């Protein structure tokens, strides 16, 4: 089973809708990222990064649903910061 499928199965087992989104405000601009989009983004990373993501998700799930929300907030922020830092013109 690939990382994306395993993550989606974990969310399904916990009753979390993968198309749920988290809103982030960056410089007054609102960005909404779905949980599935965040998973997709990490699924394109190296195998090592995928394993770290999956392991961290499993740990977040073991706490409670609030752990899942905080996990995806953190992962989404990391993606946005990475994307925005690549687009900064110096």
mmCIF file of C-alpha atoms in Angstrom:
data_model
loop_
_atom_site.group_PDB
_atom_site.id
_atom_site.type_symbol
_atom_site.label_atom_id
_atom_site.label_comp_id
_atom_site.label_asym_id
_atom_site.label_seq_id
_atom_site.Cartn_x
_atom_site.Cartn_y
_atom_site.Cartn_z
ATOM 1 C CA UNK A 1 0.000 0.000 0.000
ATOM 2 C CA UNK A 2 1.386 3.403 -0.927
ATOM 3 C CA UNK A 3 1.767 6.260 1.547
ATOM 4 C CA UNK A 4 -1.169 8.288 0.197
ATOM 5 C CA UNK A 5 -3.588 5.367 0.406
ATOM 6 C CA UNK A 6 -2.424 4.525 3.917
ATOM 7 C CA UNK A 7 -2.891 8.143 5.055
ATOM 8 C CA UNK A 8 -6.366 8.331 3.518
ATOM 9 C CA UNK A 9 -7.304 5.043 5.204
ATOM 10 C CA UNK A 10 -6.131 6.395 8.560
ATOM 11 C CA UNK A 11 -8.313 9.483 8.123
ATOM 12 C CA UNK A 12 -11.277 7.338 7.076
ATOM 13 C CA UNK A 13 -10.870 5.110 10.149
ATOM 14 C CA UNK A 14 -10.916 8.198 12.370
ATOM 15 C CA UNK A 15 -13.946 9.690 10.600
ATOM 16 C CA UNK A 16 -11.985 12.620 9.196
ATOM 17 C CA UNK A 17 -13.020 13.841 5.740
ATOM 18 C CA UNK A 18 -9.895 14.182 3.535
ATOM 19 C CA UNK A 19 -11.476 16.987 1.518
ATOM 20 C CA UNK A 20 -11.753 19.070 4.694
ATOM 21 C CA UNK A 21 -9.595 22.138 4.390
ATOM 22 C CA UNK A 22 -7.516 24.284 6.673
ATOM 23 C CA UNK A 23 -7.338 28.023 6.098
ATOM 24 C CA UNK A 24 -4.077 29.919 6.410
ATOM 25 C CA UNK A 25 -3.666 33.678 6.232
ATOM 26 C CA UNK A 26 -0.412 34.814 4.692
ATOM 27 C CA UNK A 27 0.203 38.537 4.259
ATOM 28 C CA UNK A 28 -3.524 39.209 4.377
ATOM 29 C CA UNK A 29 -4.233 36.599 1.714
ATOM 30 C CA UNK A 30 -6.287 33.497 2.566
ATOM 31 C CA UNK A 31 -5.012 30.099 1.424
ATOM 32 C CA UNK A 32 -7.125 26.959 1.872
ATOM 33 C CA UNK A 33 -5.440 23.571 1.698
ATOM 34 C CA UNK A 34 -7.391 20.316 1.822
ATOM 35 C CA UNK A 35 -6.008 17.468 3.904
ATOM 36 C CA UNK A 36 -5.884 15.375 0.734
ATOM 37 C CA UNK A 37 -3.869 18.092 -1.062
ATOM 38 C CA UNK A 38 -1.386 18.171 1.828
ATOM 39 C CA UNK A 39 -1.073 14.369 1.670
ATOM 40 C CA UNK A 40 -0.595 14.550 -2.127
ATOM 41 C CA UNK A 41 2.175 17.110 -1.727
ATOM 42 C CA UNK A 42 4.079 14.933 0.738
ATOM 43 C CA UNK A 43 3.431 11.823 -1.389
ATOM 44 C CA UNK A 44 5.591 13.454 -4.077
ATOM 45 C CA UNK A 45 8.518 13.834 -1.685
ATOM 46 C CA UNK A 46 11.352 11.373 -1.150
ATOM 47 C CA UNK A 47 10.586 7.953 0.334
ATOM 48 C CA UNK A 48 12.274 9.046 3.553
ATOM 49 C CA UNK A 49 10.084 12.163 3.798
ATOM 50 C CA UNK A 50 6.992 10.077 3.084
ATOM 51 C CA UNK A 51 7.922 7.705 5.904
ATOM 52 C CA UNK A 52 8.465 10.611 8.309
ATOM 53 C CA UNK A 53 5.084 12.106 7.320
ATOM 54 C CA UNK A 54 3.263 8.791 7.749
ATOM 55 C CA UNK A 55 4.939 8.052 11.084
ATOM 56 C CA UNK A 56 4.094 11.535 12.388
ATOM 57 C CA UNK A 57 0.475 11.161 11.227
ATOM 58 C CA UNK A 58 0.180 7.846 13.070
ATOM 59 C CA UNK A 59 1.534 9.495 16.209
ATOM 60 C CA UNK A 60 -0.916 12.409 15.860
ATOM 61 C CA UNK A 61 -3.791 9.957 15.427
ATOM 62 C CA UNK A 62 -2.821 8.151 18.606
ATOM 63 C CA UNK A 63 -3.463 11.322 20.620
ATOM 64 C CA UNK A 64 -6.931 12.379 19.411
ATOM 65 C CA UNK A 65 -8.719 14.210 16.611
ATOM 66 C CA UNK A 66 -7.235 17.499 17.822
ATOM 67 C CA UNK A 67 -3.816 15.919 17.229
ATOM 68 C CA UNK A 68 -4.794 15.225 13.622
ATOM 69 C CA UNK A 69 -5.909 18.827 13.133
ATOM 70 C CA UNK A 70 -2.722 20.235 14.649
ATOM 71 C CA UNK A 71 -0.639 17.836 12.553
ATOM 72 C CA UNK A 72 -2.208 18.995 9.289
ATOM 73 C CA UNK A 73 -1.997 22.655 10.353
ATOM 74 C CA UNK A 74 1.734 22.221 10.897
ATOM 75 C CA UNK A 75 2.299 20.305 7.675
ATOM 76 C CA UNK A 76 0.244 22.846 5.695
ATOM 77 C CA UNK A 77 2.212 25.760 7.166
ATOM 78 C CA UNK A 78 5.451 24.042 6.231
ATOM 79 C CA UNK A 79 4.263 23.579 2.639
ATOM 80 C CA UNK A 80 3.135 27.193 2.364
ATOM 81 C CA UNK A 81 6.372 28.555 3.837
ATOM 82 C CA UNK A 82 8.420 26.389 1.466
ATOM 83 C CA UNK A 83 6.355 27.453 -1.542
ATOM 84 C CA UNK A 84 6.407 31.132 -0.626
ATOM 85 C CA UNK A 85 10.132 31.165 0.124
ATOM 86 C CA UNK A 86 10.818 29.737 -3.358
ATOM 87 C CA UNK A 87 8.826 32.597 -4.874
ATOM 88 C CA UNK A 88 10.580 35.414 -3.022
ATOM 89 C CA UNK A 89 12.452 37.733 -5.339
ATOM 90 C CA UNK A 90 15.675 39.094 -3.933
#
